[in-house]
Tab-separated table of C-alpha atoms in Angstrom:
chain	number	residue	atom	x	y	z
A	216	MET	CA	-0.023	0.045	-0.036
A	217	MET	CA	1.375	3.325	-0.906
A	218	PHE	CA	-0.345	5.361	1.553
A	219	SER	CA	-0.979	4.612	5.294
A	220	SER	CA	-4.542	3.586	6.383
A	221	GLU	CA	-4.643	6.809	8.476
A	222	LEU	CA	-4.055	9.116	5.271
A	223	LEU	CA	-6.540	6.973	3.264
A	224	GLU	CA	-9.225	7.446	6.026
A	225	LYS	CA	-8.472	11.107	5.975
A	226	ALA	CA	-8.725	11.228	2.193
A	227	GLU	CA	-12.100	9.297	2.327
A	228	VAL	CA	-13.608	11.664	4.855
A	229	LEU	CA	-12.342	14.507	2.875
A	230	LEU	CA	-13.936	13.263	-0.458
A	231	GLU	CA	-17.196	12.559	1.156
A	232	ALA	CA	-17.346	16.070	2.575
A	233	TYR	CA	-16.714	17.532	-0.813
A	234	ARG	CA	-19.350	15.312	-2.482
A	235	LYS	CA	-21.832	16.473	0.091
A	236	LYS	CA	-21.265	20.105	-0.797
A	237	GLY	CA	-20.951	19.403	-4.597
A	238	TRP	CA	-17.413	20.796	-4.561
A	239	MET	CA	-14.597	19.775	-6.659
A	240	LEU	CA	-10.745	20.598	-5.758
A	241	ALA	CA	-7.488	21.082	-7.364
A	242	THR	CA	-3.943	20.977	-5.908
A	243	ALA	CA	-0.775	22.754	-6.731
A	244	GLU	CA	2.196	20.941	-5.263
A	245	SER	CA	5.842	21.654	-5.171
A	246	CYS	CA	7.623	19.794	-2.409
A	247	THR	CA	5.109	17.056	-2.118
A	248	GLY	CA	5.521	16.313	-5.935
A	249	GLY	CA	1.893	15.232	-6.355
A	250	LEU	CA	1.536	13.037	-3.240
A	251	ILE	CA	-1.452	15.108	-2.063
A	252	SER	CA	-3.524	14.369	-5.335
A	253	GLY	CA	-1.846	10.827	-5.273
A	254	CYS	CA	-3.404	10.172	-1.974
A	255	LEU	CA	-6.811	11.443	-2.920
A	256	THR	CA	-6.902	9.518	-6.181
A	257	GLU	CA	-5.785	6.295	-4.282
A	258	ILE	CA	-9.535	6.166	-3.285
A	259	ALA	CA	-11.707	4.737	-6.054
A	260	GLY	CA	-14.264	7.228	-7.519
A	261	SER	CA	-12.415	10.176	-6.306
A	262	SER	CA	-12.665	11.632	-9.955
A	263	ASP	CA	-16.097	13.157	-9.010
A	264	VAL	CA	-14.094	15.648	-6.484
A	265	VAL	CA	-10.532	15.654	-7.685
A	266	GLU	CA	-10.509	17.795	-10.684
A	267	ARG	CA	-6.786	18.230	-11.488
A	268	GLY	CA	-3.375	18.647	-9.769
A	269	PHE	CA	-0.398	20.911	-10.795
A	270	VAL	CA	2.992	19.790	-9.926
A	271	THR	CA	5.170	22.809	-10.136
A	272	TYR	CA	8.450	22.040	-8.641
A	273	THR	CA	10.462	24.687	-10.406
A	274	ASN	CA	10.018	28.376	-10.306
A	275	THR	CA	9.417	28.462	-14.062
A	276	ALA	CA	6.506	25.949	-13.622
A	277	LYS	CA	5.003	28.056	-10.938
A	278	MET	CA	5.019	31.349	-13.174
A	279	GLU	CA	3.946	29.414	-16.386
A	280	MET	CA	1.216	26.910	-14.958
A	281	LEU	CA	-0.101	28.986	-11.922
A	282	GLY	CA	0.724	32.762	-12.736
A	283	VAL	CA	2.996	33.246	-9.622
A	284	ALA	CA	4.710	36.465	-10.065
A	285	SER	CA	8.363	36.430	-10.784
A	286	ALA	CA	8.573	39.328	-8.509
A	287	THR	CA	7.183	37.550	-5.637
A	288	LEU	CA	9.687	34.700	-6.219
A	289	GLU	CA	12.584	37.050	-6.363
A	290	ARG	CA	11.449	39.091	-3.367
A	291	VAL	CA	10.545	36.216	-0.865
A	292	GLY	CA	11.599	32.920	-2.696
A	293	ALA	CA	9.508	29.961	-3.596
A	294	VAL	CA	9.236	28.660	-0.113
A	295	SER	CA	6.968	31.418	1.378
A	296	GLY	CA	3.547	32.080	2.452
A	297	GLU	CA	3.069	34.584	-0.440
A	298	VAL	CA	4.130	32.157	-3.098
A	299	ALA	CA	1.856	29.482	-1.357
A	300	GLU	CA	-1.035	31.900	-1.556
A	301	GLU	CA	-0.431	32.703	-5.405
A	302	MET	CA	0.017	29.074	-6.137
A	303	ALA	CA	-3.500	28.371	-4.584
A	304	ALA	CA	-5.044	31.377	-6.317
A	305	GLY	CA	-3.365	30.419	-9.664
A	306	ALA	CA	-4.780	26.907	-9.305
A	307	LEU	CA	-8.174	28.349	-8.615
A	308	ALA	CA	-7.982	30.749	-11.535
A	309	HIS	CA	-6.926	27.847	-13.991
A	310	SER	CA	-9.504	25.056	-12.710
A	311	PRO	CA	-13.474	24.761	-12.610
A	312	VAL	CA	-13.201	23.928	-8.876
A	313	GLN	CA	-14.477	25.310	-5.676
A	314	ALA	CA	-11.213	24.835	-3.482
A	315	THR	CA	-7.614	24.498	-4.000
A	316	LEU	CA	-4.632	23.776	-1.714
A	317	SER	CA	-0.901	24.460	-2.481
A	318	ALA	CA	2.219	23.044	-1.004
A	319	THR	CA	5.779	24.562	-1.148
A	320	GLY	CA	8.594	23.821	1.127
A	321	ILE	CA	11.985	22.228	1.924
A	322	ALA	CA	11.700	18.569	2.189
A	323	GLY	CA	15.443	17.848	2.487
A	324	PRO	CA	17.895	16.608	3.341
A	325	GLY	CA	19.510	19.711	1.820
A	326	GLY	CA	18.554	23.228	0.782
A	327	GLY	CA	17.778	24.456	4.158
A	328	SER	CA	19.081	27.716	5.708
A	329	ALA	CA	18.711	29.416	9.153
A	330	ASP	CA	15.789	31.500	7.831
A	331	LYS	CA	14.274	28.570	5.994
A	332	PRO	CA	15.228	25.223	7.581
A	333	VAL	CA	14.564	21.882	6.197
A	334	GLY	CA	11.004	20.871	7.118
A	335	LEU	CA	9.667	24.299	6.417
A	336	VAL	CA	6.385	24.023	4.573
A	337	TYR	CA	3.921	26.568	3.542
A	338	PHE	CA	0.234	25.652	2.446
A	339	GLY	CA	-1.990	27.904	0.597
A	340	MET	CA	-5.651	27.781	0.417
A	341	ALA	CA	-8.160	29.438	-1.899
A	342	THR	CA	-11.846	28.872	-2.464
A	343	GLN	CA	-14.695	30.413	-4.796
A	344	GLN	CA	-16.082	32.189	-1.543
A	345	GLY	CA	-13.003	34.283	-1.576
A	346	LEU	CA	-10.860	32.670	1.294
A	347	ARG	CA	-7.248	32.955	0.619
A	348	SER	CA	-4.835	32.144	3.231
A	349	HIS	CA	-1.516	30.185	4.057
A	350	GLU	CA	-0.220	28.428	7.143
A	351	ARG	CA	3.419	27.799	8.020
A	352	HIS	CA	4.704	24.510	9.478
A	353	VAL	CA	8.214	23.217	10.398
A	354	LEU	CA	7.983	19.459	10.170
A	355	SER	CA	10.607	17.111	11.500
A	356	GLY	CA	12.047	13.928	10.095
A	357	ASN	CA	13.572	12.764	6.938
A	358	ARG	CA	12.312	13.843	3.388
A	359	SER	CA	9.790	10.978	3.265
A	360	GLU	CA	8.392	11.922	6.721
A	361	VAL	CA	8.264	15.580	5.904
A	362	ARG	CA	6.418	14.912	2.706
A	363	ARG	CA	3.908	12.400	4.481
A	364	GLN	CA	3.259	15.007	7.058
A	365	SER	CA	2.568	17.624	4.504
A	366	VAL	CA	-0.007	15.428	2.799
A	367	SER	CA	-1.746	14.818	6.138
A	368	ILE	CA	-1.669	18.565	7.132
A	369	ALA	CA	-2.947	19.281	3.276
A	370	LEU	CA	-5.801	16.909	3.743
A	371	ASP	CA	-6.861	18.506	6.986
A	372	LEU	CA	-6.807	21.903	5.521
A	373	LEU	CA	-8.806	20.932	2.452
A	374	LEU	CA	-11.531	19.239	4.919
A	375	ASP	CA	-11.592	22.533	6.950
A	376	ALA	CA	-12.420	24.520	3.896
A	377	THR	CA	-15.801	22.624	3.810
A	378	ARG	CA	-16.861	23.601	7.199
């Protein structure tokens, strides 16, 4: 099994909540490399909720696919709340969905700094209702653990959007 039973249970609860609201979602992923949408689509029948996922690992992909501003990337870097919000907003603008979630961070083992340590992940959220926000998390563990924790947080944030 690719994903833990805990993550799959979260995914099932989230999918059911979106079905009840008649919502669809999209993801915009960098450090998670598609694992969020992968976890959701591990569940049979998820295509009635998961519309699309953007894997935008490079700054060029973030700009071309999601419309992230080069000025934002230059000013604050890809791993920032501002970029997470622009990624989520861009996914919303480029998808016929009600909610989007983005993830951008440093999964490690390298690439961290004093200001942006390994394990730093920003999540962006955007909905058709106008909610646009981000959360900052510093996660511990190796690369796989940071990415797994990121999927769990993303599923929680997507579920919270339905409440």
